[in-house]
């Protein structure tokens, strides 16, 4: 009887844990990611160590390939398979360098999750605010979370005070391509230059 | 009469430019990109030599002084916001901002303090003539970069010209010297307030600007995108929910 009871308890916990991982909300996901980043930023690690840790967060929490393709806009349809492969590789390195570089300067970043809005089965917007300090005003940050796979939530965009960073990057990349006679290689060259610096 | 004629001509020019200022995908065209990029480089140089160092110095001032300065400048901006609230038919905000201006200019000592907030008159969004033209349905026109002043569009530049042609009470009593109403102010007061506003804004965004500058592959295009998004957001008054990008844009990614 005791054996059956133990089995029952184990099964119960198994389903409880599975259910918990399935039902992690977008808000909880963002809260966990921002807390992790905040702990790294306020730690006594060196900047180089912080950057390495932040890159790991970026790898796990952001849909880098998806954002990379989105930022190509209409030009993603014109990529050859080789170009696509090369671009994805470059973009991943570019994104992680840029992402960690942007964050590492904020040693006192505290983010409060306010609410979430489920837009459809694929996207939920999580509303947060970066707590203000004496030097910096409070900043509203909305997160576009890709929820198609509920077990693997991913960030696709950050909207800071209503301004979409993915969109800004898309327009930035498109500008480089257009100003070089619609040549995608010019963008690849710019990304390479950025990575070399 | 001359002023009205000038405005009519400007608006006519604006409509002419607006007609040709949109690309096929509805984005604002950068018709003068070569010139804009030169002006942008000039402005960046100016920022490096003047605005950034001054803003860093400003940031070293005690917090209450910076807050007071920021409050006073915000209070002054009500002189443009209120007429635009009215022009946009937003009489509730016009009443709220008028009350804020009256209370903060008197009890708040020329706006340094914000007692109006304690009386329930909460700070609202700033409005200008460029936004009002947008609300009235006038398109952005081509993107422009103005020397010193920075990013703009033809429509927003027309908005600024309206301010300088009678639309801004603060400009009228200082630069245009409308002595029949107020005699105490000088032209330099206007320019000092504008320059301080620029420094205050820059100081609040030192890290953000550095981050954008450091991490952009085409800084000019990034600033253009952020400016145009910001203006659209302000004209739509979409302060609450995220409307920065619709799902359709992302859905095209899903379908590939």
GROMACS .gro file of C-alpha atoms in nm:
model
  453
    1UNK     CA    1   0.000   0.000   0.000
    2UNK     CA    2   0.286   0.231   0.096
    3UNK     CA    3   0.452   0.152  -0.235
    4UNK     CA    4   0.138   0.250  -0.429
    5UNK     CA    5   0.109   0.569  -0.228
    6UNK     CA    6   0.471   0.660  -0.313
    7UNK     CA    7   0.408   0.593  -0.679
    8UNK     CA    8   0.099   0.812  -0.665
    9UNK     CA    9   0.294   1.095  -0.501
   10UNK     CA   10   0.572   1.067  -0.760
   11UNK     CA   11   0.325   1.069  -1.048
   12UNK     CA   12   0.148   1.366  -0.894
   13UNK     CA   13   0.474   1.563  -0.867
   14UNK     CA   14   0.577   1.459  -1.217
   15UNK     CA   15   0.255   1.596  -1.364
   16UNK     CA   16   0.274   1.898  -1.140
   17UNK     CA   17   0.625   1.982  -1.266
   18UNK     CA   18   0.534   1.917  -1.628
   19UNK     CA   19   0.228   2.130  -1.593
   20UNK     CA   20   0.432   2.405  -1.426
   21UNK     CA   21   0.686   2.414  -1.708
   22UNK     CA   22   0.403   2.421  -1.964
   23UNK     CA   23   0.222   2.700  -1.794
   24UNK     CA   24   0.513   2.935  -1.732
   25UNK     CA   25   0.359   3.262  -1.838
   26UNK     CA   26   0.534   3.517  -2.055
   27UNK     CA   27   0.546   3.750  -1.752
   28UNK     CA   28   0.720   3.487  -1.543
   29UNK     CA   29   0.962   3.423  -1.827
   30UNK     CA   30   1.052   3.792  -1.861
   31UNK     CA   31   1.072   3.831  -1.485
   32UNK     CA   32   1.314   3.542  -1.465
   33UNK     CA   33   1.530   3.667  -1.755
   34UNK     CA   34   1.548   4.024  -1.624
   35UNK     CA   35   1.625   3.911  -1.269
   36UNK     CA   36   1.905   3.694  -1.398
   37UNK     CA   37   2.045   3.982  -1.605
   38UNK     CA   38   2.007   4.225  -1.316
   39UNK     CA   39   2.200   3.992  -1.083
   40UNK     CA   40   2.483   3.969  -1.333
   41UNK     CA   41   2.494   4.345  -1.389
   42UNK     CA   42   2.502   4.427  -1.018
   43UNK     CA   43   2.760   4.158  -0.939
   44UNK     CA   44   3.130   4.218  -0.883
   45UNK     CA   45   3.227   4.038  -1.201
   46UNK     CA   46   3.454   4.218  -1.447
   47UNK     CA   47   3.293   4.367  -1.760
   48UNK     CA   48   3.439   4.085  -1.971
   49UNK     CA   49   3.288   3.823  -1.741
   50UNK     CA   50   2.955   4.005  -1.735
   51UNK     CA   51   2.949   4.018  -2.116
   52UNK     CA   52   3.007   3.642  -2.135
   53UNK     CA   53   2.723   3.574  -1.889
   54UNK     CA   54   2.488   3.814  -2.070
   55UNK     CA   55   2.564   3.645  -2.400
   56UNK     CA   56   2.446   3.316  -2.250
   57UNK     CA   57   2.118   3.478  -2.149
   58UNK     CA   58   2.081   3.619  -2.501
   59UNK     CA   59   2.146   3.277  -2.656
   60UNK     CA   60   1.878   3.112  -2.442
   61UNK     CA   61   1.611   3.378  -2.420
   62UNK     CA   62   1.610   3.551  -2.761
   63UNK     CA   63   1.499   3.412  -3.096
   64UNK     CA   64   1.816   3.538  -3.264
   65UNK     CA   65   1.759   3.363  -3.598
   66UNK     CA   66   1.400   3.487  -3.613
   67UNK     CA   67   1.492   3.847  -3.531
   68UNK     CA   68   1.781   3.829  -3.779
   69UNK     CA   69   1.553   3.724  -4.061
   70UNK     CA   70   1.289   3.980  -3.961
   71UNK     CA   71   1.545   4.262  -3.976
   72UNK     CA   72   1.624   4.176  -4.338
   73UNK     CA   73   1.268   4.276  -4.433
   74UNK     CA   74   1.181   4.216  -4.796
   75UNK     CA   75   1.541   4.120  -4.874
   76UNK     CA   76   1.520   3.790  -4.687
   77UNK     CA   77   1.330   3.648  -4.983
   78UNK     CA   78   1.623   3.721  -5.213
   79UNK     CA   79   1.890   3.540  -5.008
   80UNK     CA   80   2.055   3.231  -5.150
   81UNK     CA   81   2.096   2.937  -4.912
   82UNK     CA   82   2.464   3.015  -4.872
   83UNK     CA   83   2.399   3.381  -4.804
   84UNK     CA   84   2.129   3.288  -4.553
   85UNK     CA   85   2.365   3.056  -4.369
   86UNK     CA   86   2.643   3.314  -4.367
   87UNK     CA   87   2.404   3.590  -4.259
   88UNK     CA   88   2.257   3.387  -3.972
   89UNK     CA   89   2.604   3.311  -3.842
   90UNK     CA   90   2.717   3.673  -3.867
   91UNK     CA   91   2.394   3.808  -3.725
   92UNK     CA   92   2.416   3.579  -3.421
   93UNK     CA   93   2.764   3.711  -3.341
   94UNK     CA   94   2.659   4.068  -3.415
   95UNK     CA   95   2.347   4.039  -3.198
   96UNK     CA   96   2.525   3.891  -2.898
   97UNK     CA   97   2.803   4.149  -2.912
   98UNK     CA   98   2.556   4.434  -2.950
   99UNK     CA   99   2.312   4.295  -2.688
  100UNK     CA  100   2.575   4.243  -2.420
  101UNK     CA  101   2.751   4.570  -2.508
  102UNK     CA  102   2.429   4.766  -2.463
  103UNK     CA  103   2.348   4.611  -2.127
  104UNK     CA  104   2.687   4.603  -1.960
  105UNK     CA  105   2.681   4.979  -1.888
  106UNK     CA  106   2.372   4.945  -1.667
  107UNK     CA  107   2.495   4.835  -1.325
  108UNK     CA  108   2.180   4.935  -1.140
  109UNK     CA  109   1.909   4.810  -1.375
  110UNK     CA  110   1.594   4.697  -1.195
  111UNK     CA  111   1.297   4.596  -1.403
  112UNK     CA  112   0.944   4.558  -1.267
  113UNK     CA  113   0.693   4.345  -1.458
  114UNK     CA  114   0.359   4.525  -1.477
  115UNK     CA  115   0.121   4.314  -1.686
  116UNK     CA  116   0.089   4.108  -2.000
  117UNK     CA  117  -0.137   4.107  -2.303
  118UNK     CA  118  -0.189   3.788  -2.501
  119UNK     CA  119  -0.216   3.909  -2.862
  120UNK     CA  120  -0.271   3.567  -3.017
  121UNK     CA  121  -0.137   3.211  -2.983
  122UNK     CA  122   0.202   3.322  -3.114
  123UNK     CA  123   0.263   3.650  -2.934
  124UNK     CA  124   0.226   3.793  -2.587
  125UNK     CA  125   0.338   4.143  -2.497
  126UNK     CA  126   0.481   4.180  -2.147
  127UNK     CA  127   0.471   4.532  -2.007
  128UNK     CA  128   0.755   4.630  -1.774
  129UNK     CA  129   0.933   4.939  -1.651
  130UNK     CA  130   1.298   5.009  -1.585
  131UNK     CA  131   1.298   5.173  -1.244
  132UNK     CA  132   1.428   5.531  -1.262
  133UNK     CA  133   1.729   5.660  -1.072
  134UNK     CA  134   1.844   6.014  -0.993
  135UNK     CA  135   2.036   6.016  -1.323
  136UNK     CA  136   1.792   5.830  -1.541
  137UNK     CA  137   1.415   5.861  -1.581
  138UNK     CA  138   1.182   5.563  -1.552
  139UNK     CA  139   1.159   5.384  -1.887
  140UNK     CA  140   0.870   5.173  -2.018
  141UNK     CA  141   0.989   4.853  -2.181
  142UNK     CA  142   0.750   4.615  -2.359
  143UNK     CA  143   0.868   4.270  -2.461
  144UNK     CA  144   0.731   4.082  -2.760
  145UNK     CA  145   0.744   3.719  -2.652
  146UNK     CA  146   0.708   3.445  -2.912
  147UNK     CA  147   0.483   3.184  -2.751
  148UNK     CA  148   0.428   2.939  -3.037
  149UNK     CA  149   0.616   2.674  -2.838
  150UNK     CA  150   0.491   2.721  -2.480
  151UNK     CA  151   0.780   2.516  -2.348
  152UNK     CA  152   1.036   2.737  -2.514
  153UNK     CA  153   0.933   3.101  -2.488
  154UNK     CA  154   1.158   3.341  -2.678
  155UNK     CA  155   1.194   3.718  -2.696
  156UNK     CA  156   1.153   3.868  -3.041
  157UNK     CA  157   1.148   4.241  -2.979
  158UNK     CA  158   1.198   4.511  -2.719
  159UNK     CA  159   0.977   4.817  -2.743
  160UNK     CA  160   1.132   5.098  -2.544
  161UNK     CA  161   0.892   5.386  -2.477
  162UNK     CA  162   0.692   5.272  -2.778
  163UNK     CA  163   0.994   5.241  -3.009
  164UNK     CA  164   1.060   4.898  -3.153
  165UNK     CA  165   1.428   4.804  -3.157
  166UNK     CA  166   1.369   4.525  -3.411
  167UNK     CA  167   1.201   4.770  -3.644
  168UNK     CA  168   1.480   5.026  -3.599
  169UNK     CA  169   1.733   4.756  -3.684
  170UNK     CA  170   1.531   4.644  -3.985
  171UNK     CA  171   1.531   5.000  -4.119
  172UNK     CA  172   1.901   5.035  -4.041
  173UNK     CA  173   1.990   4.716  -4.231
  174UNK     CA  174   1.759   4.802  -4.518
  175UNK     CA  175   1.921   5.144  -4.547
  176UNK     CA  176   2.265   4.983  -4.587
  177UNK     CA  177   2.134   4.745  -4.854
  178UNK     CA  178   1.949   5.017  -5.048
  179UNK     CA  179   2.244   5.258  -5.038
  180UNK     CA  180   2.462   4.988  -5.190
  181UNK     CA  181   2.246   4.912  -5.490
  182UNK     CA  182   2.033   4.646  -5.317
  183UNK     CA  183   2.343   4.441  -5.249
  184UNK     CA  184   2.310   4.225  -4.938
  185UNK     CA  185   2.685   4.162  -4.933
  186UNK     CA  186   2.729   4.526  -4.827
  187UNK     CA  187   2.534   4.448  -4.511
  188UNK     CA  188   2.744   4.140  -4.445
  189UNK     CA  189   3.055   4.355  -4.484
  190UNK     CA  190   2.918   4.613  -4.237
  191UNK     CA  191   2.842   4.341  -3.984
  192UNK     CA  192   3.192   4.202  -4.029
  193UNK     CA  193   3.341   4.547  -3.970
  194UNK     CA  194   3.133   4.587  -3.656
  195UNK     CA  195   3.256   4.251  -3.526
  196UNK     CA  196   3.618   4.341  -3.598
  197UNK     CA  197   3.600   4.661  -3.390
  198UNK     CA  198  -0.204   8.900  -4.355
  199UNK     CA  199   0.155   8.845  -4.465
  200UNK     CA  200   0.190   8.580  -4.197
  201UNK     CA  201  -0.120   8.396  -4.319
  202UNK     CA  202   0.005   8.407  -4.679
  203UNK     CA  203   0.341   8.263  -4.572
  204UNK     CA  204   0.166   7.985  -4.387
  205UNK     CA  205  -0.058   7.905  -4.683
  206UNK     CA  206   0.242   7.886  -4.916
  207UNK     CA  207   0.425   7.663  -4.672
  208UNK     CA  208   0.126   7.433  -4.633
  209UNK     CA  209   0.085   7.415  -5.010
  210UNK     CA  210   0.452   7.321  -5.048
  211UNK     CA  211   0.406   7.069  -4.771
  212UNK     CA  212   0.117   6.899  -4.947
  213UNK     CA  213   0.319   6.891  -5.269
  214UNK     CA  214   0.611   6.725  -5.095
  215UNK     CA  215   0.387   6.489  -4.899
  216UNK     CA  216   0.237   6.353  -5.218
  217UNK     CA  217   0.572   6.223  -5.332
  218UNK     CA  218   0.716   6.144  -4.992
  219UNK     CA  219   0.602   5.788  -4.934
  220UNK     CA  220   0.769   5.479  -5.061
  221UNK     CA  221   0.566   5.184  -5.188
  222UNK     CA  222   0.556   5.021  -4.843
  223UNK     CA  223   0.417   5.335  -4.678
  224UNK     CA  224   0.742   5.436  -4.510
  225UNK     CA  225   0.851   5.798  -4.504
  226UNK     CA  226   1.096   5.874  -4.783
  227UNK     CA  227   1.434   6.025  -4.719
  228UNK     CA  228   1.426   6.251  -5.027
  229UNK     CA  229   1.730   6.454  -4.922
  230UNK     CA  230   1.939   6.171  -4.777
  231UNK     CA  231   2.278   6.290  -4.904
  232UNK     CA  232   2.230   6.637  -4.759
  233UNK     CA  233   2.070   6.494  -4.446
  234UNK     CA  234   2.368   6.269  -4.383
  235UNK     CA  235   2.605   6.568  -4.411
  236UNK     CA  236   2.393   6.769  -4.166
  237UNK     CA  237   2.375   6.466  -3.935
  238UNK     CA  238   2.754   6.438  -3.934
  239UNK     CA  239   2.776   6.810  -3.855
  240UNK     CA  240   2.527   6.771  -3.568
  241UNK     CA  241   2.717   6.472  -3.432
  242UNK     CA  242   3.036   6.681  -3.434
  243UNK     CA  243   2.855   6.957  -3.252
  244UNK     CA  244   2.723   6.708  -3.000
  245UNK     CA  245   3.070   6.570  -2.937
  246UNK     CA  246   3.224   6.914  -2.887
  247UNK     CA  247   2.942   7.097  -2.708
  248UNK     CA  248   2.626   6.910  -2.609
  249UNK     CA  249   2.771   6.592  -2.469
  250UNK     CA  250   3.037   6.757  -2.248
  251UNK     CA  251   2.788   7.019  -2.126
  252UNK     CA  252   2.530   6.746  -2.053
  253UNK     CA  253   2.787   6.548  -1.856
  254UNK     CA  254   2.859   6.862  -1.652
  255UNK     CA  255   2.486   6.922  -1.607
  256UNK     CA  256   2.447   6.568  -1.473
  257UNK     CA  257   2.690   6.659  -1.194
  258UNK     CA  258   2.452   6.925  -1.060
  259UNK     CA  259   2.253   6.820  -0.751
  260UNK     CA  260   1.942   6.624  -0.838
  261UNK     CA  261   1.692   6.885  -0.701
  262UNK     CA  262   1.840   7.151  -0.932
  263UNK     CA  263   1.806   6.925  -1.236
  264UNK     CA  264   1.453   6.825  -1.138
  265UNK     CA  265   1.356   7.190  -1.085
  266UNK     CA  266   1.501   7.291  -1.422
  267UNK     CA  267   1.325   7.005  -1.595
  268UNK     CA  268   0.996   7.098  -1.423
  269UNK     CA  269   1.027   7.465  -1.523
  270UNK     CA  270   1.093   7.372  -1.886
  271UNK     CA  271   0.800   7.132  -1.886
  272UNK     CA  272   0.581   7.403  -1.742
  273UNK     CA  273   0.684   7.639  -2.022
  274UNK     CA  274   0.602   7.376  -2.282
  275UNK     CA  275   0.235   7.398  -2.177
  276UNK     CA  276   0.222   7.725  -2.371
  277UNK     CA  277   0.251   7.522  -2.693
  278UNK     CA  278   0.071   7.213  -2.565
  279UNK     CA  279  -0.253   7.386  -2.460
  280UNK     CA  280  -0.334   7.553  -2.798
  281UNK     CA  281  -0.255   7.222  -2.968
  282UNK     CA  282  -0.479   7.031  -2.727
  283UNK     CA  283  -0.758   7.268  -2.833
  284UNK     CA  284  -0.679   7.239  -3.205
  285UNK     CA  285  -0.691   6.860  -3.170
  286UNK     CA  286  -1.028   6.883  -2.993
  287UNK     CA  287  -0.885   6.744  -2.670
  288UNK     CA  288  -1.047   6.998  -2.436
  289UNK     CA  289  -1.006   6.782  -2.127
  290UNK     CA  290  -0.626   6.783  -2.164
  291UNK     CA  291  -0.635   7.155  -2.250
  292UNK     CA  292  -0.815   7.228  -1.920
  293UNK     CA  293  -0.580   6.999  -1.726
  294UNK     CA  294  -0.265   7.153  -1.875
  295UNK     CA  295  -0.396   7.508  -1.831
  296UNK     CA  296  -0.462   7.439  -1.464
  297UNK     CA  297  -0.117   7.285  -1.431
  298UNK     CA  298   0.041   7.592  -1.590
  299UNK     CA  299  -0.146   7.836  -1.366
  300UNK     CA  300  -0.079   7.646  -1.043
  301UNK     CA  301   0.285   7.560  -1.115
  302UNK     CA  302   0.372   7.909  -1.245
  303UNK     CA  303   0.243   8.066  -0.921
  304UNK     CA  304   0.248   7.821  -0.628
  305UNK     CA  305   0.521   7.619  -0.796
  306UNK     CA  306   0.745   7.927  -0.837
  307UNK     CA  307   0.775   7.962  -1.219
  308UNK     CA  308   0.728   7.590  -1.254
  309UNK     CA  309   1.027   7.476  -1.051
  310UNK     CA  310   0.795   7.268  -0.831
  311UNK     CA  311   0.495   7.064  -0.937
  312UNK     CA  312   0.220   7.121  -0.678
  313UNK     CA  313  -0.044   7.078  -0.953
  314UNK     CA  314   0.023   6.705  -0.943
  315UNK     CA  315  -0.077   6.697  -0.575
  316UNK     CA  316  -0.403   6.873  -0.665
  317UNK     CA  317  -0.486   6.592  -0.908
  318UNK     CA  318  -0.374   6.763  -1.230
  319UNK     CA  319  -0.141   6.500  -1.363
  320UNK     CA  320   0.134   6.566  -1.615
  321UNK     CA  321   0.019   6.485  -1.967
  322UNK     CA  322   0.187   6.435  -2.301
  323UNK     CA  323   0.345   6.733  -2.478
  324UNK     CA  324   0.183   6.840  -2.804
  325UNK     CA  325   0.311   7.064  -3.083
  326UNK     CA  326   0.190   7.198  -3.418
  327UNK     CA  327   0.360   6.918  -3.610
  328UNK     CA  328   0.156   6.666  -3.411
  329UNK     CA  329  -0.163   6.867  -3.467
  330UNK     CA  330  -0.102   6.867  -3.843
  331UNK     CA  331  -0.053   6.490  -3.815
  332UNK     CA  332  -0.379   6.448  -3.625
  333UNK     CA  333  -0.550   6.655  -3.896
  334UNK     CA  334  -0.430   6.400  -4.150
  335UNK     CA  335  -0.131   6.579  -4.299
  336UNK     CA  336   0.143   6.327  -4.388
  337UNK     CA  337   0.502   6.353  -4.267
  338UNK     CA  338   0.649   6.465  -4.597
  339UNK     CA  339   1.014   6.389  -4.654
  340UNK     CA  340   1.249   6.322  -4.364
  341UNK     CA  341   1.478   6.616  -4.284
  342UNK     CA  342   1.778   6.670  -4.060
  343UNK     CA  343   1.802   7.031  -3.947
  344UNK     CA  344   2.133   7.186  -3.842
  345UNK     CA  345   2.162   7.193  -3.460
  346UNK     CA  346   1.792   7.101  -3.413
  347UNK     CA  347   1.832   6.747  -3.548
  348UNK     CA  348   1.576   6.507  -3.698
  349UNK     CA  349   1.250   6.640  -3.838
  350UNK     CA  350   1.013   6.603  -4.133
  351UNK     CA  351   0.870   6.860  -4.368
  352UNK     CA  352   0.547   6.854  -4.166
  353UNK     CA  353   0.725   6.897  -3.832
  354UNK     CA  354   0.934   7.180  -3.975
  355UNK     CA  355   0.614   7.354  -4.088
  356UNK     CA  356   0.489   7.298  -3.731
  357UNK     CA  357   0.797   7.472  -3.593
  358UNK     CA  358   0.744   7.760  -3.835
  359UNK     CA  359   0.386   7.796  -3.710
  360UNK     CA  360   0.528   7.821  -3.356
  361UNK     CA  361   0.760   8.098  -3.468
  362UNK     CA  362   0.482   8.281  -3.645
  363UNK     CA  363   0.251   8.341  -3.356
  364UNK     CA  364   0.175   7.990  -3.233
  365UNK     CA  365   0.411   7.991  -2.937
  366UNK     CA  366   0.329   8.244  -2.666
  367UNK     CA  367   0.674   8.206  -2.508
  368UNK     CA  368   0.841   8.285  -2.843
  369UNK     CA  369   0.608   8.582  -2.889
  370UNK     CA  370   0.683   8.746  -2.556
  371UNK     CA  371   1.057   8.691  -2.581
  372UNK     CA  372   1.185   8.694  -2.939
  373UNK     CA  373   0.896   8.872  -3.110
  374UNK     CA  374   0.878   9.110  -2.817
  375UNK     CA  375   0.499   9.144  -2.785
  376UNK     CA  376   0.530   9.416  -2.523
  377UNK     CA  377   0.163   9.493  -2.505
  378UNK     CA  378   0.122   9.184  -2.283
  379UNK     CA  379   0.449   9.116  -2.102
  380UNK     CA  380   0.759   9.333  -2.084
  381UNK     CA  381   0.982   9.140  -1.848
  382UNK     CA  382   1.132   8.890  -2.092
  383UNK     CA  383   1.423   8.922  -2.332
  384UNK     CA  384   1.505   8.736  -2.653
  385UNK     CA  385   1.794   8.562  -2.478
  386UNK     CA  386   1.544   8.403  -2.233
  387UNK     CA  387   1.393   8.206  -2.521
  388UNK     CA  388   1.724   8.080  -2.655
  389UNK     CA  389   1.851   7.996  -2.304
  390UNK     CA  390   1.534   7.794  -2.239
  391UNK     CA  391   1.569   7.609  -2.571
  392UNK     CA  392   1.937   7.532  -2.513
  393UNK     CA  393   1.872   7.421  -2.154
  394UNK     CA  394   1.590   7.198  -2.278
  395UNK     CA  395   1.833   7.036  -2.523
  396UNK     CA  396   2.096   6.981  -2.254
  397UNK     CA  397   1.837   6.846  -2.008
  398UNK     CA  398   1.712   6.595  -2.268
  399UNK     CA  399   2.065   6.495  -2.365
  400UNK     CA  400   2.168   6.450  -2.000
  401UNK     CA  401   1.873   6.220  -1.934
  402UNK     CA  402   1.972   6.005  -2.229
  403UNK     CA  403   2.352   5.996  -2.207
  404UNK     CA  404   2.378   5.617  -2.167
  405UNK     CA  405   2.104   5.544  -2.419
  406UNK     CA  406   2.271   5.763  -2.686
  407UNK     CA  407   2.612   5.613  -2.617
  408UNK     CA  408   2.465   5.266  -2.646
  409UNK     CA  409   2.294   5.341  -2.978
  410UNK     CA  410   2.608   5.506  -3.114
  411UNK     CA  411   2.830   5.220  -3.009
  412UNK     CA  412   2.608   4.941  -3.135
  413UNK     CA  413   2.476   5.070  -3.467
  414UNK     CA  414   2.611   4.975  -3.806
  415UNK     CA  415   2.439   5.279  -3.961
  416UNK     CA  416   2.373   5.531  -3.684
  417UNK     CA  417   2.202   5.778  -3.920
  418UNK     CA  418   1.941   5.519  -4.024
  419UNK     CA  419   1.883   5.410  -3.663
  420UNK     CA  420   1.819   5.767  -3.547
  421UNK     CA  421   1.586   5.825  -3.844
  422UNK     CA  422   1.385   5.515  -3.760
  423UNK     CA  423   1.360   5.600  -3.391
  424UNK     CA  424   1.256   5.959  -3.465
  425UNK     CA  425   0.985   5.860  -3.712
  426UNK     CA  426   0.852   5.589  -3.481
  427UNK     CA  427   0.845   5.835  -3.193
  428UNK     CA  428   0.653   6.096  -3.390
  429UNK     CA  429   0.401   5.839  -3.510
  430UNK     CA  430   0.350   5.718  -3.155
  431UNK     CA  431   0.295   6.074  -3.033
  432UNK     CA  432   0.048   6.159  -3.308
  433UNK     CA  433  -0.146   5.838  -3.245
  434UNK     CA  434  -0.128   5.917  -2.871
  435UNK     CA  435  -0.050   5.549  -2.821
  436UNK     CA  436   0.109   5.578  -2.480
  437UNK     CA  437  -0.041   5.271  -2.319
  438UNK     CA  438  -0.039   4.957  -2.526
  439UNK     CA  439   0.223   4.851  -2.771
  440UNK     CA  440   0.129   4.950  -3.122
  441UNK     CA  441   0.482   5.005  -3.244
  442UNK     CA  442   0.458   4.721  -3.487
  443UNK     CA  443   0.166   4.515  -3.602
  444UNK     CA  444   0.167   4.138  -3.612
  445UNK     CA  445   0.140   4.138  -3.989
  446UNK     CA  446   0.498   4.246  -4.011
  447UNK     CA  447   0.606   3.945  -3.806
  448UNK     CA  448   0.360   3.710  -3.970
  449UNK     CA  449   0.539   3.746  -4.302
  450UNK     CA  450   0.834   3.585  -4.122
  451UNK     CA  451   0.619   3.292  -4.010
  452UNK     CA  452   0.508   3.219  -4.361
  453UNK     CA  453   0.854   3.165  -4.501
   0.00000   0.00000   0.00000
